[in-house]
PDB file of C-alpha atoms in Angstrom:
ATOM      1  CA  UNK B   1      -3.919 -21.950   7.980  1.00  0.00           C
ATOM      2  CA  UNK B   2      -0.499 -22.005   9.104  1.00  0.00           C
ATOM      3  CA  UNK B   3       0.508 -25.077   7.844  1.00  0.00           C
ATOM      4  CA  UNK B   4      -1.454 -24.608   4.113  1.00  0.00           C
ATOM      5  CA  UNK B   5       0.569 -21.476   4.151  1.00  0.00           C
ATOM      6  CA  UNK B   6       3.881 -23.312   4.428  1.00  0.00           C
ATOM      7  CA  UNK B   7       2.754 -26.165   2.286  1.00  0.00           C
ATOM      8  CA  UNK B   8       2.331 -23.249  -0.571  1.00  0.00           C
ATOM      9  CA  UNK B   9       4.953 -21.723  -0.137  1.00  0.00           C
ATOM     10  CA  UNK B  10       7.037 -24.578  -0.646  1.00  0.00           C
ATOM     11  CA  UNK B  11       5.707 -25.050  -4.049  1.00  0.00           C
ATOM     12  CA  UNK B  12       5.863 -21.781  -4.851  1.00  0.00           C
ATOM     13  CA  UNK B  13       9.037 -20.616  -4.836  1.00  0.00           C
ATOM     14  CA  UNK B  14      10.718 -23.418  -6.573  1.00  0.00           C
ATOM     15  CA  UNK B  15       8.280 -23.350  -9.326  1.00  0.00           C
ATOM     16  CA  UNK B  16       8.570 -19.880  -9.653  1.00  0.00           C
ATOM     17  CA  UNK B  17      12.135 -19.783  -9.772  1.00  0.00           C
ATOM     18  CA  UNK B  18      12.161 -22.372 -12.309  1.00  0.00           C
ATOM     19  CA  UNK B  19      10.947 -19.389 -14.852  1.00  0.00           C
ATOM     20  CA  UNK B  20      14.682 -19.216 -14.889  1.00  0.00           C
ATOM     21  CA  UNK B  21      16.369 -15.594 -16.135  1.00  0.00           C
ATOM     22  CA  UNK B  22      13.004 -14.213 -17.825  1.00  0.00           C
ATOM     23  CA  UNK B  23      12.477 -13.026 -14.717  1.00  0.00           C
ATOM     24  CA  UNK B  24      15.934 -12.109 -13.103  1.00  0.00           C
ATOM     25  CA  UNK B  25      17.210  -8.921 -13.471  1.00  0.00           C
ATOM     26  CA  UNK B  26      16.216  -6.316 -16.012  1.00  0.00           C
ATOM     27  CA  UNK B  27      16.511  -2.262 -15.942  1.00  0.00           C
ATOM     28  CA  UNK B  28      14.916  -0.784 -13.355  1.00  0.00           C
ATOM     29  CA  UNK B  29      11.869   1.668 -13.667  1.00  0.00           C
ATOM     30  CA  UNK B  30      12.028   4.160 -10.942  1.00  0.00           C
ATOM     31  CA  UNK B  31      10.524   5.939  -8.334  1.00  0.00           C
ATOM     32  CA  UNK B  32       9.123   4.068  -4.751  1.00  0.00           C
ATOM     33  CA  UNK B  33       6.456   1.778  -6.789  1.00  0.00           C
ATOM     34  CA  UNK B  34       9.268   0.172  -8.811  1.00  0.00           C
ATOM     35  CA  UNK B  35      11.780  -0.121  -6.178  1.00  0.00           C
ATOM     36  CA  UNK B  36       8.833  -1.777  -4.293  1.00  0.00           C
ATOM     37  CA  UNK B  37       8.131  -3.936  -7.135  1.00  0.00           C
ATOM     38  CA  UNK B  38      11.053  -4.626  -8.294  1.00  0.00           C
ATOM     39  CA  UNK B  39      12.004  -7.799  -5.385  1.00  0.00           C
ATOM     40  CA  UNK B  40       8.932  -9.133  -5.846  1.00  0.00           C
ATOM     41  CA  UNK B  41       9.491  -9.744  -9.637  1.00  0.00           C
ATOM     42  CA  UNK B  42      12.579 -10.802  -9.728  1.00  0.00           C
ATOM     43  CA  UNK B  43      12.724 -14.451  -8.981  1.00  0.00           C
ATOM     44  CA  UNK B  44      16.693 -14.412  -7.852  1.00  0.00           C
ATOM     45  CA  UNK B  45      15.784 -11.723  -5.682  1.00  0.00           C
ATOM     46  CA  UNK B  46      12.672 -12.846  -4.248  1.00  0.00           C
ATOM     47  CA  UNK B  47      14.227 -16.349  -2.918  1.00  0.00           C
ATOM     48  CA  UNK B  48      17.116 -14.651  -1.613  1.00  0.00           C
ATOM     49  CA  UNK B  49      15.235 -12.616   0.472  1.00  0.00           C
ATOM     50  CA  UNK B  50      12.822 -15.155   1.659  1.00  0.00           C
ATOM     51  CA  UNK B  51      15.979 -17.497   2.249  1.00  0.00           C
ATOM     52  CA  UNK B  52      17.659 -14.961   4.343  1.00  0.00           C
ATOM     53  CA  UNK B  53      14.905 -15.148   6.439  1.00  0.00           C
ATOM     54  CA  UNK B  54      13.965 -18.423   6.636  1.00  0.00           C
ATOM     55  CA  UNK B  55      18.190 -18.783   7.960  1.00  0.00           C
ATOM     56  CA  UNK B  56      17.346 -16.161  10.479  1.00  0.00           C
ATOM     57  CA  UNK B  57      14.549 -18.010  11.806  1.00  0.00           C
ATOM     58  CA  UNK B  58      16.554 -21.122  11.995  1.00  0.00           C
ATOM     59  CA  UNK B  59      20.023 -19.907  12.949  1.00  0.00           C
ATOM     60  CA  UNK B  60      19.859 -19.915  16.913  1.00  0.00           C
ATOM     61  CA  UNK B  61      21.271 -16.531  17.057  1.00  0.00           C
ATOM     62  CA  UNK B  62      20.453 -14.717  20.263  1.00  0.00           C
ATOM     63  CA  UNK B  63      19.204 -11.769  17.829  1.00  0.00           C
ATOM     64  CA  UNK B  64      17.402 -13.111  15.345  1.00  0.00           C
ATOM     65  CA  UNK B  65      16.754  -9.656  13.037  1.00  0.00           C
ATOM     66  CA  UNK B  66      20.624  -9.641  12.533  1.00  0.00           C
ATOM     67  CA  UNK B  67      21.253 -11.881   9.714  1.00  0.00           C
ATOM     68  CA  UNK B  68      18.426  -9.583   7.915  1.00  0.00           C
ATOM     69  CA  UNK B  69      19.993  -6.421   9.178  1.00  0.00           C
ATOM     70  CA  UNK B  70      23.544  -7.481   7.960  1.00  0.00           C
ATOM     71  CA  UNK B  71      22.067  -8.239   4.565  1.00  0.00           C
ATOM     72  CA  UNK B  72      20.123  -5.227   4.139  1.00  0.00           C
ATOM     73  CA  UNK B  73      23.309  -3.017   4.931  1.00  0.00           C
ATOM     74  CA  UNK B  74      25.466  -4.639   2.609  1.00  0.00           C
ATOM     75  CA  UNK B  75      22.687  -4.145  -0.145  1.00  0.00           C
ATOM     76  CA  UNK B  76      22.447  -0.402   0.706  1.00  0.00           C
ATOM     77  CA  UNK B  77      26.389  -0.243  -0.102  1.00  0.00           C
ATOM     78  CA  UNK B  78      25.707  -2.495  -2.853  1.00  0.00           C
ATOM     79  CA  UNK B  79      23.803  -0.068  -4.399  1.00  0.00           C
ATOM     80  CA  UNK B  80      25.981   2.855  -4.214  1.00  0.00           C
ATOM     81  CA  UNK B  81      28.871   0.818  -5.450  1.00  0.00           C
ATOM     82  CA  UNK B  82      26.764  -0.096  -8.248  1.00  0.00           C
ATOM     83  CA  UNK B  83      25.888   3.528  -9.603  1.00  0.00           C
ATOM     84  CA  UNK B  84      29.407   4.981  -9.456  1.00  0.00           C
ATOM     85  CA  UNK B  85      31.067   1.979 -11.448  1.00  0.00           C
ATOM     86  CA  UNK B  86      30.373  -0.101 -14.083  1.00  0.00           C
ATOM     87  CA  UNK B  87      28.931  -3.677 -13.096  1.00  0.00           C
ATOM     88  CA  UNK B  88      31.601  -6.815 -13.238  1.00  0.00           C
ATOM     89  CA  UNK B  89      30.670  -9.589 -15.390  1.00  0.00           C
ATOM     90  CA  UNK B  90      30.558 -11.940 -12.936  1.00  0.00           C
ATOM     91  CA  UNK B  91      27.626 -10.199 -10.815  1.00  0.00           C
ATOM     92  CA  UNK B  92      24.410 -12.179 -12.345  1.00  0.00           C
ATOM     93  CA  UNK B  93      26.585 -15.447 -11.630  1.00  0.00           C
ATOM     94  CA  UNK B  94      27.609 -14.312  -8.566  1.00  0.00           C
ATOM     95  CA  UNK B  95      23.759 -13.035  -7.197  1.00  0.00           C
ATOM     96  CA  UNK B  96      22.876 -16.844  -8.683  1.00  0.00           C
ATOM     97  CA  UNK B  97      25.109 -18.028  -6.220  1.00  0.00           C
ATOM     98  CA  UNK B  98      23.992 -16.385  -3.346  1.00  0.00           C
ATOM     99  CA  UNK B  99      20.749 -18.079  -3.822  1.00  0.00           C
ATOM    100  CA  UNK B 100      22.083 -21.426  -3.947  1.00  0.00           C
ATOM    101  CA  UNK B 101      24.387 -21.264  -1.128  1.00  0.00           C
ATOM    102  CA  UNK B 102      21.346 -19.582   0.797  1.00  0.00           C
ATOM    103  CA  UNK B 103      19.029 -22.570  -0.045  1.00  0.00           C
ATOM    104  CA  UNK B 104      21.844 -25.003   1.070  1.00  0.00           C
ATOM    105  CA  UNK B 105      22.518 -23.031   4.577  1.00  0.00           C
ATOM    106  CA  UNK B 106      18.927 -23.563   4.968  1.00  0.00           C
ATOM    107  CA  UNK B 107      18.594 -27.108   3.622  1.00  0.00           C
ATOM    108  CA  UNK B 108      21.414 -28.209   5.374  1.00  0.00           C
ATOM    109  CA  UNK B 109      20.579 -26.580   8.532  1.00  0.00           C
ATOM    110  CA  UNK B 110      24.358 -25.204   8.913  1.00  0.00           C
ATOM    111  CA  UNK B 111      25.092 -23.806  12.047  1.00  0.00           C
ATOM    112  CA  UNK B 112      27.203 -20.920  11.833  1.00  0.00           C
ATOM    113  CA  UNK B 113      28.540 -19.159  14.419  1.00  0.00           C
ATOM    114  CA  UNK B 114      27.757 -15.073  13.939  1.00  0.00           C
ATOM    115  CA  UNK B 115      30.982 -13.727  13.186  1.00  0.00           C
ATOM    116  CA  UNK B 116      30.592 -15.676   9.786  1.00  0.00           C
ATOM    117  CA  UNK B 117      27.032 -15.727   9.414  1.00  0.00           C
ATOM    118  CA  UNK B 118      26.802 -12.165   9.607  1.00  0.00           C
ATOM    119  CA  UNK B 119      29.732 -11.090   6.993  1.00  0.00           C
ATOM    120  CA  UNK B 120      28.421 -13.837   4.719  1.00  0.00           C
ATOM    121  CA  UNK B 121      24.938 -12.378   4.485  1.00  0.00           C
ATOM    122  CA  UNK B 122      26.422  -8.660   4.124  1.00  0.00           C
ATOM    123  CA  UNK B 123      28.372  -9.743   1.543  1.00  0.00           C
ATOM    124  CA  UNK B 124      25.473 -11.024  -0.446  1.00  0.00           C
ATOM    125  CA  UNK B 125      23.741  -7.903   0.389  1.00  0.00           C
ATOM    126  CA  UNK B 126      26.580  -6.418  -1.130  1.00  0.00           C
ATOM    127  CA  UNK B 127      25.986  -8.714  -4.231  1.00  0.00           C
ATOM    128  CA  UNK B 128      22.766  -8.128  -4.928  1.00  0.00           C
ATOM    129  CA  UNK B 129      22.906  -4.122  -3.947  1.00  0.00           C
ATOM    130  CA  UNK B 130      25.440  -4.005  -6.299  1.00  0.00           C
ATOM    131  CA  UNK B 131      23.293  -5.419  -9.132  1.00  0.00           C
ATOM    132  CA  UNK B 132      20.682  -3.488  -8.685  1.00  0.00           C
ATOM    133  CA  UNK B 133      22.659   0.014  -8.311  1.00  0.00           C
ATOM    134  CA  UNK B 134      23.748  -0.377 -11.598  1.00  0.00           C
ATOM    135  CA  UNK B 135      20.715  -0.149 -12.756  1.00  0.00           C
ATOM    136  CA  UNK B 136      18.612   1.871 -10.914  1.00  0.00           C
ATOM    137  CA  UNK B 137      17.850   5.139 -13.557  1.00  0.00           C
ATOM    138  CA  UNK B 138      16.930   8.244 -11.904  1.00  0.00           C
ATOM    139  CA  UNK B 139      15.363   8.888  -9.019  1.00  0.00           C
ATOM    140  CA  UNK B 140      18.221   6.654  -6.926  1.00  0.00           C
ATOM    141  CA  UNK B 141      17.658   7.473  -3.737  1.00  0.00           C
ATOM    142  CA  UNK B 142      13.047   6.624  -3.517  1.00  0.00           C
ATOM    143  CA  UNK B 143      13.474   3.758  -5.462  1.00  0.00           C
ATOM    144  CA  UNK B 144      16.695   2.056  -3.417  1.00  0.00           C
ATOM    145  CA  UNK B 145      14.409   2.881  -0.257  1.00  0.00           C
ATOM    146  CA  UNK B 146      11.667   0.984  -2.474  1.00  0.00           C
ATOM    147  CA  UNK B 147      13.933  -1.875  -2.663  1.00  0.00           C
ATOM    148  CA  UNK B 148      15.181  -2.517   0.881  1.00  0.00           C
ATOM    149  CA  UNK B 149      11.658  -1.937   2.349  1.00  0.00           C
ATOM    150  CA  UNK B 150      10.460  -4.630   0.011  1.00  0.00           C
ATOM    151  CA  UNK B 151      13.293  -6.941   1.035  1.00  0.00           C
ATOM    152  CA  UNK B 152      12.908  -6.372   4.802  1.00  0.00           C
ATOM    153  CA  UNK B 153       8.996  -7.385   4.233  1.00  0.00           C
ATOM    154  CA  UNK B 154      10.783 -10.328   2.440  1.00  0.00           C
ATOM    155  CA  UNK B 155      12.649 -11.257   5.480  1.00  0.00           C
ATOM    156  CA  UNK B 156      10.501 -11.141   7.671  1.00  0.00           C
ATOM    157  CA  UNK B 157       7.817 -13.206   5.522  1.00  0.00           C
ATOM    158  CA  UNK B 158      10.880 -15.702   4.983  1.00  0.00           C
ATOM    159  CA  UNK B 159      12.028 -15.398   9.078  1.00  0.00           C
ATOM    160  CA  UNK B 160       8.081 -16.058   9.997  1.00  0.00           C
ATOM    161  CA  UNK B 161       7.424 -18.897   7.981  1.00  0.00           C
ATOM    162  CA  UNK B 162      10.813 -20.625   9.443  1.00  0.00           C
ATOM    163  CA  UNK B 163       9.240 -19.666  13.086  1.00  0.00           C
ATOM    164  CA  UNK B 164       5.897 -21.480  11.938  1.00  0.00           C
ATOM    165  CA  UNK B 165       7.983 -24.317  10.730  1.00  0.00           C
ATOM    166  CA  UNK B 166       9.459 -24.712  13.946  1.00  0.00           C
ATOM    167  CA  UNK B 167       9.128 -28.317  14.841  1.00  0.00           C
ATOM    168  CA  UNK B 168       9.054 -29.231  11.392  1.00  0.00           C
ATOM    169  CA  UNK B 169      12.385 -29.667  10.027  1.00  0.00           C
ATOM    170  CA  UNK B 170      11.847 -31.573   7.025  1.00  0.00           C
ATOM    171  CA  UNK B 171       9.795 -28.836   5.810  1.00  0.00           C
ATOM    172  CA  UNK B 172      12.130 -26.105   6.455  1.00  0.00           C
ATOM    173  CA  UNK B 173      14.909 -28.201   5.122  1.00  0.00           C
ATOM    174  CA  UNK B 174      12.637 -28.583   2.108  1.00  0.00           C
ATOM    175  CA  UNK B 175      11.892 -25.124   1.596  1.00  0.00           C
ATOM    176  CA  UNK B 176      16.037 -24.637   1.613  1.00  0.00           C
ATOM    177  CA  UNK B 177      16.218 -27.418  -1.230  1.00  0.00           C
ATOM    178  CA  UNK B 178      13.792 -26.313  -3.360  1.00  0.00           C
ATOM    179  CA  UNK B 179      15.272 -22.681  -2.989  1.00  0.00           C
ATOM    180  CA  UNK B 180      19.158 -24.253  -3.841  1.00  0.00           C
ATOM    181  CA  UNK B 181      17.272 -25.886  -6.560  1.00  0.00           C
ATOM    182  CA  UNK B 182      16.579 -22.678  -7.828  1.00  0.00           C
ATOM    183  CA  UNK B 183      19.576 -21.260  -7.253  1.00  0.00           C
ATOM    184  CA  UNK B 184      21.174 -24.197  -9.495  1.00  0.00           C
ATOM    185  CA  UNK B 185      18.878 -23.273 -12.304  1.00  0.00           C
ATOM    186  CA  UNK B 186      19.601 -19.320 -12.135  1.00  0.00           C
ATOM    187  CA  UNK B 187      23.296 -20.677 -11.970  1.00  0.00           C
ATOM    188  CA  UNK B 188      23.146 -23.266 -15.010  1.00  0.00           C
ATOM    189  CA  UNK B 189      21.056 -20.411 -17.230  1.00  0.00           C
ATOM    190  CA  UNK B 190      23.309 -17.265 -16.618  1.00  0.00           C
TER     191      UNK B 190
END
């Protein structure tokens, strides 16, 4: 079961990141149902989150929930940054980034101390909180919680199918690629 799961997965998430930016960021319906939605929908969100912890699972670091945690609190701030001031340009490019970078760490297998790991994966937090505080409509606070209960699910989906994998490197590293893969694409299409 365990390793059909993986094998899936592997195909999935490239393929559906390949949809490219029909299915990146749009406005945000509100309320807990959309903010639970809302990183399952989004493609550049989705792999991010799964990436994060798929890099958790494979960092080494003594607590493994951290990476997760760091990215989850920069999001939070992300998201009030993004409701009191009006979104930079470069933030789609920028949350494209994060997913390419996040595939590589994982592809790569780059071993990264925590005092960088850790600000690196806030940051992008911060990225994508950012994004989606800008446009979050009413009803801020149910769907934000919406949104970083979804991601944390994401995480830990992404951090237990890098523990299954465990043993398997090429098919971690594979999962990474086809995840930087998509990152490329959301990067070339924005």
């Amino acid at each position: 079961m365990t390793n059909r799961l993986l094998r899936a997965t592997a195909l999935i998430l490239p393929t559906l990141a390949a949809a490219g930016p029909a299915l990146a960021h749009g406005g945000h319906a509100e309320g807990l149902g959309a903010g639970l939605a809302h990183p399952l929908l989004g493609v550049d969100h989705l792999v991010a989150m799964v990436a994060i912890g798929l890099w958790a699972a494979q960092s080494g670091l003594a607590r493994g929930w951290a990476l997760p945690a760091a990215f989850l609190g920069g999001m939070g701030g992300g998201i009030g940054l993004g409701l009191v001031g009006g979104l930079p340009g470069w933030i789609e490019p920028g949350v494209a980034a994060t997913v390419l970078v996040l595939g590589l760490v994982v592809a790569l297998a780059v071993p990264l101390r925590a005092a960088v790991a850790l600000p690196i994966a806030g940051a992008f937090g911060l990225l994508h909180g950012m994004a989606h505080g800008g446009e979050i409509g009413g009803s801020v606070p149910v769907t934000a919680l919406g949104m970083l209960a979804a991601s944390a699910a994401l995480h830990g989906l992404g951090f237990a199918l890098g523990r299954a994998a465990t043993g398997r490197a090429a098919l971690l590293r594979s999962g990474g690629a086809g995840i930087a893969a998509a990152g490329l694409a959301l990067v070339i299409a924005g």
